[in-house]
Amino acid sequence: MSYSATGSEDFNIPNADYRELDHKKLTPMLQHYVQVKEQYPHALLLYRVGDFFECFFQDAVTLSVQLELALTSRDGGKEIGRVPMTGVPHHALERYCPQLVEKGYPVVVCDQTEDAAVAQAEKRMVTREITKILTPGTLTDESMLSARQNNFLAAVVLAKDYWGLAYADISTGEFFTTQARGLEHLHQELMRLQPSEILMPTDAPDLGKMLRPGEKSDRLPEGLPDCFCYSWRSQVVFSLQEATDRLLSKFKVRSLEGMGCDRIPLGVRAAGGLLEYVEETQKQNAVTLQLLRSYSTQDFLILDHQSRRNLEITETVRDRTFNGSLLCAIDRTLTAMGGRALRRWILQPLLKVKGIEARQDTIAELVQDTELRDSIRQNLRQIADLERLTGKAGSGSANAKDLISLAASLAQLPHLAQLASQGRSPFLRALQTVPPELEQLAHKIKAYLVENPPQQLKEGGLIQAGVNGDLDDMRSEAQEDQEWLASLETRERERTGISNLKVGYNKTFGYYISIARSKADRVPEDYTRKQTLVNEERYITQELKEREARILSAREDLNQLEYELFVQLRTEVGEQTELIRSVSRAVAAIDGLSGLAQVAVVQGYCRPTLTEGREIIIREGRHPVVEQTLGRPFFVPNSTSLAKNDKKESTDLVILTGPNASGKSCYLRQVGLIQLMAQIGSFVPATSATLGLCDRIFTRVGAVDDLATGQSTFMVEMNETANILNHGTSHSLVLLDEIGRGTATFDGLSIAWAVAEYLATEIKARTIFATHYHELNELASILDNVANYQVTVKEMPDKIIFLHQVQPGGADKSYGIEAGRLAGLPKVVIERAKQVMTQIEQHSKIAVGLRQGISKS
Ligand SMILES: Nc1ncnc2c1ncn2[C@@H]1O[C@H](COP(=O)(O)OP(=O)(O)OP(=O)(O)O)[C@@H](O)[C@H]1O
């Protein structure tokens, strides 16, 4: 029996399933708990009771398992008995919620919305309301988000082989949609975006259920990755009509044409469904999304998930850390917005020379003008995350410190604009004027709020003097009250003759007069004793109580007025969200580009020339990550020349041989990374480079068993190779590091040969094929567009020196046996291996010739 999506059902625990209980017999509080729970049966409900947020019934069991907390129980009602309960202290909510959401549990927080003492005095249950709904894709709290990474919520609509995909980051407002064909393509797009949550329309009954990463389900369409969270949503909100209406009314437009969505109905349906989810989960926060924009996956270089992984673009293959990735090596951005922009660029390299050159021009300008670059970067250091701060202001969750930080950042913009005006390139020009409204807004915030406001918004101390006349009057009255209290102390000391008499205040008893117990016999008759402590007695007087009522209600009014003034200001900031975000985008771009300029200067990169042709000509190229790890002087640069325009010499496919650890993989990846960097507009680690644009970069690098899908090393390798042969074009770059090693030598060699031949003759993709099969060197004598290269080593009597130099020519021998000797294999084994090799070589001379008589189909 399925009970709830919230995990590990355990019906051995009595009363874990609330549905089996007679709700009327539950205590009033638990009846309310169940009412709220029934609205969100698939979320974990955290319910405020005193100083704790508690879960009851099955949720309590789940919570205790997931957070390793003690499972306790509570009286559920006279005829019910004890029911399971687990809780977390209220102040620890922010610590625990992210853990739960990360594990794929949606969380609903039901908090007390009034002072419990008031309800207690009136002998009724304290009022509680849902204050937060947290799901992985709809987080907005900074503490739960990674500053330099987007947090995407996605929605998918499938119609046979076609699909629509919408995604949004509700903390920054980005909102995009697209439509295309082929599930494999959708798989790739999702892997690029790495959404925290994907919404899927379904007609199944358990709407709202969330599939956690790795969880299996028959309802997840085949071909979609199971490494994400999926939330099942009603199909109704994904219908074209409802989705269209929702989008038109949200963005207050008459047609979808302006968003470029009129011809992508599946994209519209996905976007509408996504918007409904945001509205549903963010009732408390008015989320400001930017106008929906459509895009085409064909506008960007395609880098499938495998290749992104193999080239270690955003994380390393071995331990999946950021350190050691390309992004880490070239990210010198100084703002969170710039960091996110660079990550987006690197995952979406461009396909048009014009767009690439616009970025290059700006980098070039900043490379040349050190002073301008330094000043801009100095300025950027002082700019906070405007995109997210303004989002918080718009949704009403920003506090006063957030607004101060926003104002300080906005105040930097005119200076940044003035610096940008010294430049001529497109991205600098885009920043030259900062809308005057933003400057005024910064001034206003600074004039309104005190310099160092408290975190709390309802306890006063936020607004400066002189902002509001009423507030100033109330403050001077409060001041008078303070003076009255001080004078009361003096008066009473004189009257009683007790020199250490004090006037004090606490939340429970209000104002009191405190007297040391040793002096208690001198207390006047009009004092009423209120509380006895170890060393002191506390009293009140009629006069003090009367004054207290006035002071407290005045203070409440004062705090309320401050809060209202703050909310007004925050709303004003929220109204400028769109403007602030458009400037933020320009700032993010300048940050990304000045960071790339910085790394280009420090690491000695060059500006590549991009062409519409096919050539890949790199002089003295370096691997951007390895050279930083080894240190520049220790890295041996190598050149590359593929598909030169001069047809006679043109090489499409390079067979690269060389002993183990000589540097084949490093060279292969270096070429891929240089091409990728060039297509995001970056300068590249080389002396010079002329690069024809690539439509795709494919890599096939030493596979590991894919235990999760039960595929062998060899099958993984063959799948990846099939993908390359089926999708590669003459404008693709193909990097193959060993093919056919996972099977018998002759099988492997035969497949490797056939693949290389097909790539060189049919696809004519620019290819580097690293291999230990030097038999493949034969191909170069048969095909004009194949060339042999080797990574050289120097053989010494007792060791091999790796020169890491790539030079023309095939390796005439392999060093496997030599490596075995150096590793300490017994002499007799080495000698025997040499004998066997001589025998094999004599009997296996390859004379394959060219493919004949087999048609492509
Ligand atoms: N151009 C270079 N300059 C300096 N060091 C290099 C260079 N290329 C590679 N290396 C160093 O050599 C090591 C081995 O390189 P790599 O893994 O590319 O070898 P390989 O030929 O692919 O080996 P195998 O055939 O065993 O896979 C790298 O970790 C790197 O430190």
XYZ file of N, CA and C in Angstrom, residues 58 302 366 406 598 601 690:
21
model
N 3.453 9.421 9.768
C 4.513 8.889 8.896
C 5.623 9.921 8.656
N 26.716 21.904 -29.826
C 26.186 20.792 -29.027
C 27.343 20.043 -28.381
N 40.131 44.977 -22.972
C 40.491 44.901 -21.553
C 41.874 44.268 -21.353
N 22.027 46.261 -1.615
C 21.590 46.582 -2.971
C 21.918 48.037 -3.307
N 41.499 38.855 -17.777
C 42.486 38.690 -16.708
C 43.246 37.375 -16.872
N 45.646 37.436 -19.767
C 46.893 38.151 -19.509
C 47.810 37.293 -18.633
N 43.728 29.539 -35.601
C 42.671 29.839 -36.566
C 41.727 28.654 -36.525
